[in-house]
Short mmCIF file of C-alpha atoms and ligand atoms in Angstrom, two decimals:
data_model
loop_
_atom_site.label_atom_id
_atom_site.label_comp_id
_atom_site.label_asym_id
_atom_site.label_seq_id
_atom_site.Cartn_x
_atom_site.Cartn_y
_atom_site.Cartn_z
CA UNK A 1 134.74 113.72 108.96
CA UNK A 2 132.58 114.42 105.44
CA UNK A 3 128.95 113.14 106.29
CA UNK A 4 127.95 110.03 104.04
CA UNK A 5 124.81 111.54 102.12
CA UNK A 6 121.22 109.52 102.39
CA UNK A 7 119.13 109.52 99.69
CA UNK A 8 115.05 108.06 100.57
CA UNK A 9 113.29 106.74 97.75
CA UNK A 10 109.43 106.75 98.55
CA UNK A 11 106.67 106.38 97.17
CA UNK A 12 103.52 104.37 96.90
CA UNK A 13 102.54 100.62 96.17
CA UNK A 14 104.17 100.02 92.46
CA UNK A 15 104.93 103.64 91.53
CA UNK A 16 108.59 102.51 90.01
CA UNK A 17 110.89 102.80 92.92
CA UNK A 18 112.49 99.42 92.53
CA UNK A 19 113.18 100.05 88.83
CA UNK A 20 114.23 103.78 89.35
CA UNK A 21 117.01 102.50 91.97
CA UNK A 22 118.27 99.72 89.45
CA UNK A 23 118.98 102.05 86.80
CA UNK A 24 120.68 104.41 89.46
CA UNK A 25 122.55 101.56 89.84
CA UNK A 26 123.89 100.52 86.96
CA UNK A 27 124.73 104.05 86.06
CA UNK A 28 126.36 104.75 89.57
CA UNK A 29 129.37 106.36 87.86
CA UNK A 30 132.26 104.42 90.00
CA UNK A 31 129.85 105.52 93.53
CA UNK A 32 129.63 102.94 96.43
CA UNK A 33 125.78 102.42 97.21
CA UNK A 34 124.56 100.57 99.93
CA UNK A 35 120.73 100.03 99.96
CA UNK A 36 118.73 99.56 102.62
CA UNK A 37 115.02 98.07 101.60
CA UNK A 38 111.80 98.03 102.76
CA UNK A 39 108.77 96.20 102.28
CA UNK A 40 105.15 95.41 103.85
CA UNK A 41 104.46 91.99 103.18
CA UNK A 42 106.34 88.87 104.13
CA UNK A 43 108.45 88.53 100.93
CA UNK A 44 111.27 89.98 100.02
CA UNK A 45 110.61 90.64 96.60
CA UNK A 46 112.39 94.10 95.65
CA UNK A 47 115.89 92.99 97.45
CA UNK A 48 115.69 89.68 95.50
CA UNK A 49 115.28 91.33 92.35
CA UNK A 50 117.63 93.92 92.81
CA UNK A 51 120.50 90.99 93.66
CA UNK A 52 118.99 89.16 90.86
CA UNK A 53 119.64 91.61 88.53
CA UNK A 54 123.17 91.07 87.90
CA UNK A 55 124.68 94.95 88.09
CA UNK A 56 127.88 94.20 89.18
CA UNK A 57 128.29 96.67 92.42
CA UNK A 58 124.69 95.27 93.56
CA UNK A 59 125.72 92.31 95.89
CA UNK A 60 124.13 90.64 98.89
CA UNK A 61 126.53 92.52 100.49
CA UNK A 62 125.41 95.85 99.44
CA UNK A 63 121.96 94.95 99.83
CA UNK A 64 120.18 95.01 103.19
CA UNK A 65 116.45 93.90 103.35
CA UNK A 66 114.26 95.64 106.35
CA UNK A 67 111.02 92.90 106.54
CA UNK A 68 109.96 93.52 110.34
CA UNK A 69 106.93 95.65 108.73
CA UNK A 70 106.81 99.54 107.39
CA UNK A 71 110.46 101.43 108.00
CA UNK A 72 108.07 104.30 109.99
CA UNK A 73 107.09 101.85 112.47
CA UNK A 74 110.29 99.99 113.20
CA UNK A 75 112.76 103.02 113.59
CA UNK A 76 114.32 101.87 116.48
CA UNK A 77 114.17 98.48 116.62
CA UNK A 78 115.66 97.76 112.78
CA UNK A 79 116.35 101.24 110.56
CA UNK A 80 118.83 102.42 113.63
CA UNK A 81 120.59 99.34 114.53
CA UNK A 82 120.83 98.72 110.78
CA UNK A 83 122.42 102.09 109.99
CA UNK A 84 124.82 101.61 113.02
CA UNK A 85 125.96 98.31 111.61
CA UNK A 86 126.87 99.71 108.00
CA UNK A 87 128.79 102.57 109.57
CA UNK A 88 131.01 99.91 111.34
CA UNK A 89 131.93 98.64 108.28
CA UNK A 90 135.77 98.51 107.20
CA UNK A 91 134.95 100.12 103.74
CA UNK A 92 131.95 102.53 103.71
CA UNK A 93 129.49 103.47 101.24
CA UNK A 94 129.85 106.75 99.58
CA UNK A 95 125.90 106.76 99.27
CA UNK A 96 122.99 105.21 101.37
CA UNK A 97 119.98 104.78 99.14
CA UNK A 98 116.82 103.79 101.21
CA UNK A 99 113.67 102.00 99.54
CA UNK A 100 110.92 102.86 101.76
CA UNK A 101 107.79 100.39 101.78
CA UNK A 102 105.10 101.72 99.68
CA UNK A 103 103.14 102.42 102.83
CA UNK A 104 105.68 104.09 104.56
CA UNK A 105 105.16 107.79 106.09
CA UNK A 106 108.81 109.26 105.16
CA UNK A 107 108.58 111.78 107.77
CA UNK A 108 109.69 109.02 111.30
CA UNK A 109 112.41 107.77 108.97
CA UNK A 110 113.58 111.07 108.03
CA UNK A 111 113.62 112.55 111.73
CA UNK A 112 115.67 108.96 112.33
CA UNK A 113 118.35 110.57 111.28
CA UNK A 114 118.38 113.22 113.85
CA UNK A 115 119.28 110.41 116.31
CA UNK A 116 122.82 111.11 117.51
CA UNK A 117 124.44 107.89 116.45
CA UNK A 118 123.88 108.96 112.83
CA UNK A 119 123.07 112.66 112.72
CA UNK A 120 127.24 113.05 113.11
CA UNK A 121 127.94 110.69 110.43
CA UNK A 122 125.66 110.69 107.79
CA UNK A 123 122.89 113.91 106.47
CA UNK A 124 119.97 113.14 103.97
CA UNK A 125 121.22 114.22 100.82
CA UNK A 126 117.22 113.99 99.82
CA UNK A 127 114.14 112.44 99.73
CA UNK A 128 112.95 111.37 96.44
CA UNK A 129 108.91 110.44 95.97
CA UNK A 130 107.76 108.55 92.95
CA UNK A 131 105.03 108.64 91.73
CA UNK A 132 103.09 106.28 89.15
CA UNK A 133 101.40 109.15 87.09
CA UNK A 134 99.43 106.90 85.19
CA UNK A 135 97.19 105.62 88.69
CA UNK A 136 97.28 109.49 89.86
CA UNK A 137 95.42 110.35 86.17
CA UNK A 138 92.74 107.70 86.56
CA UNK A 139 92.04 108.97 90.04
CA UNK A 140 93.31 106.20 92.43
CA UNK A 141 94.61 108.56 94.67
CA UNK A 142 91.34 110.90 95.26
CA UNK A 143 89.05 110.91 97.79
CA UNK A 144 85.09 110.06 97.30
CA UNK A 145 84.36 113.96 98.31
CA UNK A 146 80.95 113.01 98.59
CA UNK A 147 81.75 110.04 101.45
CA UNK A 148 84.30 112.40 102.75
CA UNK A 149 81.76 115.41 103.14
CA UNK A 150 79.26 112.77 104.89
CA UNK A 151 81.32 111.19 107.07
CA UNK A 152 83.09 114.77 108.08
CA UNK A 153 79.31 115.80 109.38
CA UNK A 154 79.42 112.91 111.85
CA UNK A 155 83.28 113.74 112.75
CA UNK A 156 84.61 116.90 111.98
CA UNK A 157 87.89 116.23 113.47
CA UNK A 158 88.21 114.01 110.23
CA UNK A 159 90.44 115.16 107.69
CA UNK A 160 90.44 112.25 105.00
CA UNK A 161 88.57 108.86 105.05
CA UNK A 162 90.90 107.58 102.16
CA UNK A 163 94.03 105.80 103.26
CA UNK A 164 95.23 106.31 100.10
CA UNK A 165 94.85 109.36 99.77
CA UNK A 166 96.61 110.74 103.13
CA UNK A 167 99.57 108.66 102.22
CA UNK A 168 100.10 109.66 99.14
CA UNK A 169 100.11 113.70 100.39
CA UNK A 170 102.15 112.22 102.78
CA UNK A 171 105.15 110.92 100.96
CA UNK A 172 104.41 114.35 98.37
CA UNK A 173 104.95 116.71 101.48
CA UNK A 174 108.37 114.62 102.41
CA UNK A 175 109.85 115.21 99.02
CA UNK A 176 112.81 117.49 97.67
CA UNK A 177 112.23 115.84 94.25
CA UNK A 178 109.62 114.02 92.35
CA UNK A 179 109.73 111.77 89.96
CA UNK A 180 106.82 111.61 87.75
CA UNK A 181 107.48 108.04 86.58
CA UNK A 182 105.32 105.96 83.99
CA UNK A 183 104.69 108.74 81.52
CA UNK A 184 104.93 106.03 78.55
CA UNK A 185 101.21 105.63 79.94
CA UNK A 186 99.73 108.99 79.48
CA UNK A 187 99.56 111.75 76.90
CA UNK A 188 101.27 114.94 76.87
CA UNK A 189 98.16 116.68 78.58
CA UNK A 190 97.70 114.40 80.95
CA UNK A 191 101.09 114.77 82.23
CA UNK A 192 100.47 118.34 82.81
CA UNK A 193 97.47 118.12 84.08
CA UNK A 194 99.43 115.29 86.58
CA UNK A 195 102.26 117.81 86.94
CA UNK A 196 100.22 120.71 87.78
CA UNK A 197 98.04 118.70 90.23
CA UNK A 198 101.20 117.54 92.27
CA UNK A 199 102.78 121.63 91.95
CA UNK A 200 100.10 122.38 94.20
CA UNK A 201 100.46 120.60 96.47
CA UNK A 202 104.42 120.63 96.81
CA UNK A 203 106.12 123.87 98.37
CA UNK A 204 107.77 126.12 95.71
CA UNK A 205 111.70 124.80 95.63
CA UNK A 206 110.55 121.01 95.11
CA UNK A 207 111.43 120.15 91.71
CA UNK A 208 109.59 117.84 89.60
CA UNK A 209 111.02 115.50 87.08
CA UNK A 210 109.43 113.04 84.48
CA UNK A 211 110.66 109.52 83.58
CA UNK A 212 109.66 106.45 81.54
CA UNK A 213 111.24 103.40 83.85
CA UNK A 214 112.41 105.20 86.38
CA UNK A 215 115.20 106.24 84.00
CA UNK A 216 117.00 109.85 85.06
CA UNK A 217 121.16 110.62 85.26
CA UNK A 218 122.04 109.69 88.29
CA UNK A 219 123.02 113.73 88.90
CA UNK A 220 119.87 114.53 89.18
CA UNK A 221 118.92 111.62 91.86
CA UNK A 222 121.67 112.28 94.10
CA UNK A 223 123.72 115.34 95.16
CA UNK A 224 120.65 117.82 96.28
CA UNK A 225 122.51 117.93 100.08
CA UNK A 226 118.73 119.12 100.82
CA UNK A 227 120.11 118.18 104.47
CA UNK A 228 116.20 116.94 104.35
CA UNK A 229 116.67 116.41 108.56
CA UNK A 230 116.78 119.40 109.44
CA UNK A 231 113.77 120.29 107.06
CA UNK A 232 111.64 117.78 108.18
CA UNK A 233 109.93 118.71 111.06
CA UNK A 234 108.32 121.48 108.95
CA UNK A 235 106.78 118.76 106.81
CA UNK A 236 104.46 116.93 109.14
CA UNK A 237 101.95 113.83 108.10
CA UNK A 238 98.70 113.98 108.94
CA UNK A 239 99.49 111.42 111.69
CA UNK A 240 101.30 113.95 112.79
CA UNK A 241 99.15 116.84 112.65
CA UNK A 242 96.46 114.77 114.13
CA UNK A 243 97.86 113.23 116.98
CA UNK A 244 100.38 116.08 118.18
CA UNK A 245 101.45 115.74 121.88
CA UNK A 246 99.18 112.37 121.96
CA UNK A 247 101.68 110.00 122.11
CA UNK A 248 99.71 108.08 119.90
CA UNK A 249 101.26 105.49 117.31
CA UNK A 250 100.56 105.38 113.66
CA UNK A 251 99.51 101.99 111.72
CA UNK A 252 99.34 100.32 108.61
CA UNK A 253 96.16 98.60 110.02
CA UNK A 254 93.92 100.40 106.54
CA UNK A 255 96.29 97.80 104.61
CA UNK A 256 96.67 93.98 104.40
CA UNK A 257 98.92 91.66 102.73
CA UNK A 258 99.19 87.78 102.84
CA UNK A 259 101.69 85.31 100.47
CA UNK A 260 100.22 82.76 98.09
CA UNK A 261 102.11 79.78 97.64
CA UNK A 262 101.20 77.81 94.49
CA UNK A 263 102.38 75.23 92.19
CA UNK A 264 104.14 75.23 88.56
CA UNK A 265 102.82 77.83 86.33
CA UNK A 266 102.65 75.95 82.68
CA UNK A 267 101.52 78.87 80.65
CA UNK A 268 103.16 82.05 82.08
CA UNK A 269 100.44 84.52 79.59
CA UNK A 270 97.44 82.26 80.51
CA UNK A 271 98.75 82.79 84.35
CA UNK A 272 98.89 86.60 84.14
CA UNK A 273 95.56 86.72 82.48
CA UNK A 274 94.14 84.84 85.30
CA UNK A 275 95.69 87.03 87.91
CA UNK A 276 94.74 89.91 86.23
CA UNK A 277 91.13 88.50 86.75
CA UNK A 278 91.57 87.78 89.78
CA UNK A 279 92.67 91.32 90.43
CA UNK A 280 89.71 92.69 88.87
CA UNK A 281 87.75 90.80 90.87
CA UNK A 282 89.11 91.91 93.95
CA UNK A 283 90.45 95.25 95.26
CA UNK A 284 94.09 94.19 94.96
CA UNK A 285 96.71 97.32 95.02
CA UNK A 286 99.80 95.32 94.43
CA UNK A 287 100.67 91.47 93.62
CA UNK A 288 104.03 90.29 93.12
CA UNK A 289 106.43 87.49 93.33
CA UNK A 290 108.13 84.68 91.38
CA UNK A 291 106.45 82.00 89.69
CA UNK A 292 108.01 78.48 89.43
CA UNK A 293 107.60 77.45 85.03
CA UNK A 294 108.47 73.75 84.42
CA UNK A 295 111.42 73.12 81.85
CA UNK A 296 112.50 76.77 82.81
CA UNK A 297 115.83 77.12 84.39
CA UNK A 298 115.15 81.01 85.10
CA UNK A 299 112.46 81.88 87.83
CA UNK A 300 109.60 84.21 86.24
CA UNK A 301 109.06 87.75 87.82
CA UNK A 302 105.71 88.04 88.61
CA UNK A 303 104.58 92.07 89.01
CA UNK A 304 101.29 93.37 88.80
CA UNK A 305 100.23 97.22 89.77
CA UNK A 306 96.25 97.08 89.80
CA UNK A 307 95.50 95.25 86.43
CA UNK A 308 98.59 96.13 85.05
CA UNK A 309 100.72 93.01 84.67
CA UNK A 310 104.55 91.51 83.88
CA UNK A 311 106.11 88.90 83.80
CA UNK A 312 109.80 88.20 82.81
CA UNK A 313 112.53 85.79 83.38
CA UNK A 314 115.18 87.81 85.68
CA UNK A 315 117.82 84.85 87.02
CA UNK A 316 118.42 81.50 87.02
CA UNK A 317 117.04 79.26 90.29
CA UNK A 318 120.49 78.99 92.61
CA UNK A 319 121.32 75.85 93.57
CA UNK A 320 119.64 74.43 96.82
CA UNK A 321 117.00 77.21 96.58
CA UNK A 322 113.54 75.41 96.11
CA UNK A 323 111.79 76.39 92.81
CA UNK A 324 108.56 78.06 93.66
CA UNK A 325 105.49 80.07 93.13
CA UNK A 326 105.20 82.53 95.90
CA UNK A 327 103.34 85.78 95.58
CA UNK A 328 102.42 88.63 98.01
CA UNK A 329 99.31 90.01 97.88
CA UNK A 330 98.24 94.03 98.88
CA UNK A 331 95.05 95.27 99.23
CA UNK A 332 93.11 97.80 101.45
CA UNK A 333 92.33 95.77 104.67
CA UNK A 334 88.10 96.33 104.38
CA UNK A 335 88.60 94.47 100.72
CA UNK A 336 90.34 91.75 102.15
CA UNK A 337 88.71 89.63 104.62
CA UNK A 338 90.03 86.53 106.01
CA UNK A 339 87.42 84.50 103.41
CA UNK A 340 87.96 87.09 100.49
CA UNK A 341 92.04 86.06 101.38
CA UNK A 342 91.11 82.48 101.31
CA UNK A 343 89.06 82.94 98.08
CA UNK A 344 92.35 84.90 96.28
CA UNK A 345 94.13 82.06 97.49
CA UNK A 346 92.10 79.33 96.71
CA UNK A 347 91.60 81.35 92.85
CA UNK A 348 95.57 81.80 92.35
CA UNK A 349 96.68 78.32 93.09
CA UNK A 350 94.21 76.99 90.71
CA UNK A 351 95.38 78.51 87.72
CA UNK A 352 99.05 77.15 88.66
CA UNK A 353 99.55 73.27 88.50
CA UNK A 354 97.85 71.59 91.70
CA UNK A 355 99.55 68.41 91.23
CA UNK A 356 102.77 70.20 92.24
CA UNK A 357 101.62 71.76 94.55
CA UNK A 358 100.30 69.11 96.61
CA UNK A 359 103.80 67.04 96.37
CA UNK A 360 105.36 70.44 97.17
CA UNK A 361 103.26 70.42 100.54
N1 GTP B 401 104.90 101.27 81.90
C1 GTP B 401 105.76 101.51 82.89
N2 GTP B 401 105.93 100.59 83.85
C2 GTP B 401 106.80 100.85 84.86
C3 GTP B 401 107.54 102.06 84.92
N3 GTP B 401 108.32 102.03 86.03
C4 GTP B 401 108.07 100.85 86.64
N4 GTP B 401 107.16 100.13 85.94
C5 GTP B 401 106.60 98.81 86.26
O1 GTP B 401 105.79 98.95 87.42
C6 GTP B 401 105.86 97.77 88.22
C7 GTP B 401 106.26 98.12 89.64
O2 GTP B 401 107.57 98.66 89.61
P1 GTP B 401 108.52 98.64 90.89
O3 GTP B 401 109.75 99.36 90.53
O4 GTP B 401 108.63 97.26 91.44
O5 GTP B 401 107.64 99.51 91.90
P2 GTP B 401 107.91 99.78 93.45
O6 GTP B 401 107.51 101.17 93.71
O7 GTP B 401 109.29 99.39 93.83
O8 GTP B 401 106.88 98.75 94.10
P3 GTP B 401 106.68 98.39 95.68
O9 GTP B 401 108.06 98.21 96.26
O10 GTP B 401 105.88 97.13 95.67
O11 GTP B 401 105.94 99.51 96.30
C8 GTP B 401 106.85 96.85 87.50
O12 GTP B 401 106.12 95.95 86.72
C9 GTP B 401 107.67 97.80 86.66
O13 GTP B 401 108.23 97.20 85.53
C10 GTP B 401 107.34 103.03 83.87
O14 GTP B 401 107.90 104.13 83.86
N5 GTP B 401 106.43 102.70 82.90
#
């Protein structure tokens, strides 16, 4: 029997993976793709929109949302029995396409797939890491070296003191492709100087691609039969390399996330403004969610990567669901504190009509 080929989509916080695998979708060229998505936070926001989006072979049904925290952590309890459930089905996928959380090390769900129930029925066809070049330009991804080379002297077992940083070399040494996404928001230099910052630290046969949107044929996406699990073991995280023959479990514990649940929002622009002040304000990697507008029969995407903000009407509110405001939001866990959390809360659900909220509570 052919193997069904898995393609992992990874990538950090916001890079574009969401709206890379929507327009995979809708130009899937007759292909049946099941997804499998993952996210940290307690809100499914990327399955929602991704059923909400109305491409025709993107059903409930082809749709399976992960939430039981990061898809490294929860291999065997979810990603396996998961996979072993859609290979039951009566009519399989021709493609797997997995949406990793942002946090996610690729490299436990990867090796996953060495696990006998799947390693005879399905191979990784690739792992595909997208990145938003516009945050890797301005630096979000570096380390202080300056911190680093202090607190190195009092540990020199250290290797990074940036969370950010170690994942995102993390989900660059896991890739057979990447996707250089967002270069609407830089020049033609920078995207070279991007490009030739993320060559070096990619082995030779990785390709690298650009897009605006996420936007590439679906040929190049899919079809690299990199056969990524039998490659992967040669790409270790620095978990990995760390803790070698420790035993010892990785964590997202460097991140946080909590949902905000607040009332109408009367002026969508006014209400992005004010988040994006709120974001300022704070250390806030990702916010996103719907937003509840009165006299609006569609529910407003809310989507904000660091200050950058949207907001669009994707779908009507179904009938019986409850018309709501509910955003999760992602920072680094030393910026958000239980009262800094309470504060972001407190912030959000005044700019959004308390009235409503109160009768909605
Ligand atoms: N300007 C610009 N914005 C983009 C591009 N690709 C995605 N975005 C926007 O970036 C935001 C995040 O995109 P998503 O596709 O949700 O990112 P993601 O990687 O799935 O996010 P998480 O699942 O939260 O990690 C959205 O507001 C997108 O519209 C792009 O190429 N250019």
């Amino acid at each position: 029997m052919q193997k069904i080929p898995a393609t992992v989509v990874t990538g950090f916080l916001g890079a574009g993976k969401t709206t890379l695998i929507r327009n995979m979708l809708q130009n899937a060229g007759g292909r049946k793709i099941a997804l499998i998505i993952n996210e940290f936070g307690d809100l499914g926001v990327d399955g929602d929109i991704l059923t909400g989006c109305g491409i025709e072979t993107c059903t409930e049904d082809d749709v399976v949302e992960l939430t039981n925290g990061c898809i490294c952590c929860t291999v065997a309890d979810d990603f396996i029995p998961t996979m072993t459930k859609l290979l039951a089905r009566d009519r399989l996928p021709d493609h797997i396409v997995i949406e990793t959380s942002g946090l996610a090390l690729p490299q436990p769900l990867v090796a996953a797939f060495n696990w006998p129930e799947v390693k005879t029925r399905v191979t990784v066809d690739g792992v595909v890491t997208v990145i938003d070049t516009a945050a890797v330009a301005a630096g979000r991804f570096a380390d202080d070296e300056a911190k680093v080379a202090a607190a190195r002297a009092a540990d020199e077992s250290l290797d990074h003191d940036n969370p950010l940083e170690e994942l995102f070399e993390d989900q660059i040494r896991a890739a057979d492709l990447i996707v250089l996404n967002k270069a609407d928001l830089v020049d033609a230099a920078t995207l070279e100087r991007v490009r030739g910052e993320i060559d070096s630290q990619c082995a030779e046969a990785v390709k690298i691609v650009t897009a605006e949107g996420g936007v590439l044929p679906t040929d190049v996406l899919l079809g690299l039969s990199a056969g990524t699990e039998d490659l992967i073991a040669d790409r270790k995280s620095h978990h990995e390399l760390h803790h070698e023959g420790e035993g010892h479990d990785h964590d997202h514990d460097e991140f946080e996330s909590f949902v905000v649940e607040a009332g109408q929002v009367a002026d969508p622009k006014a209400f992005a403004e004010g988040l994006s002040a709120v974001i300022a304000g704070h250390d806030i990697l990702r916010l996103k969610g719907f937003a509840d507008v009165p006299g609006k029969p569609m529910r407003l995407v809310v989507q904000a990567v660091g200050q950058r903000i949207e907001t669009y009407f994707d779908r009507p509110w179904k009938q019986g669901e409850s018309r709501a405001t509910r955003l999760v939001v992602i920072g680094l866990h030393d910026g958000l504190d239980a009262a800094t959390c309470g504060t972001i809360r407190a912030t959000i659900r005044a700019l959004t009509d308390g009235a409503a909220q109160a009768a909605a509570e």
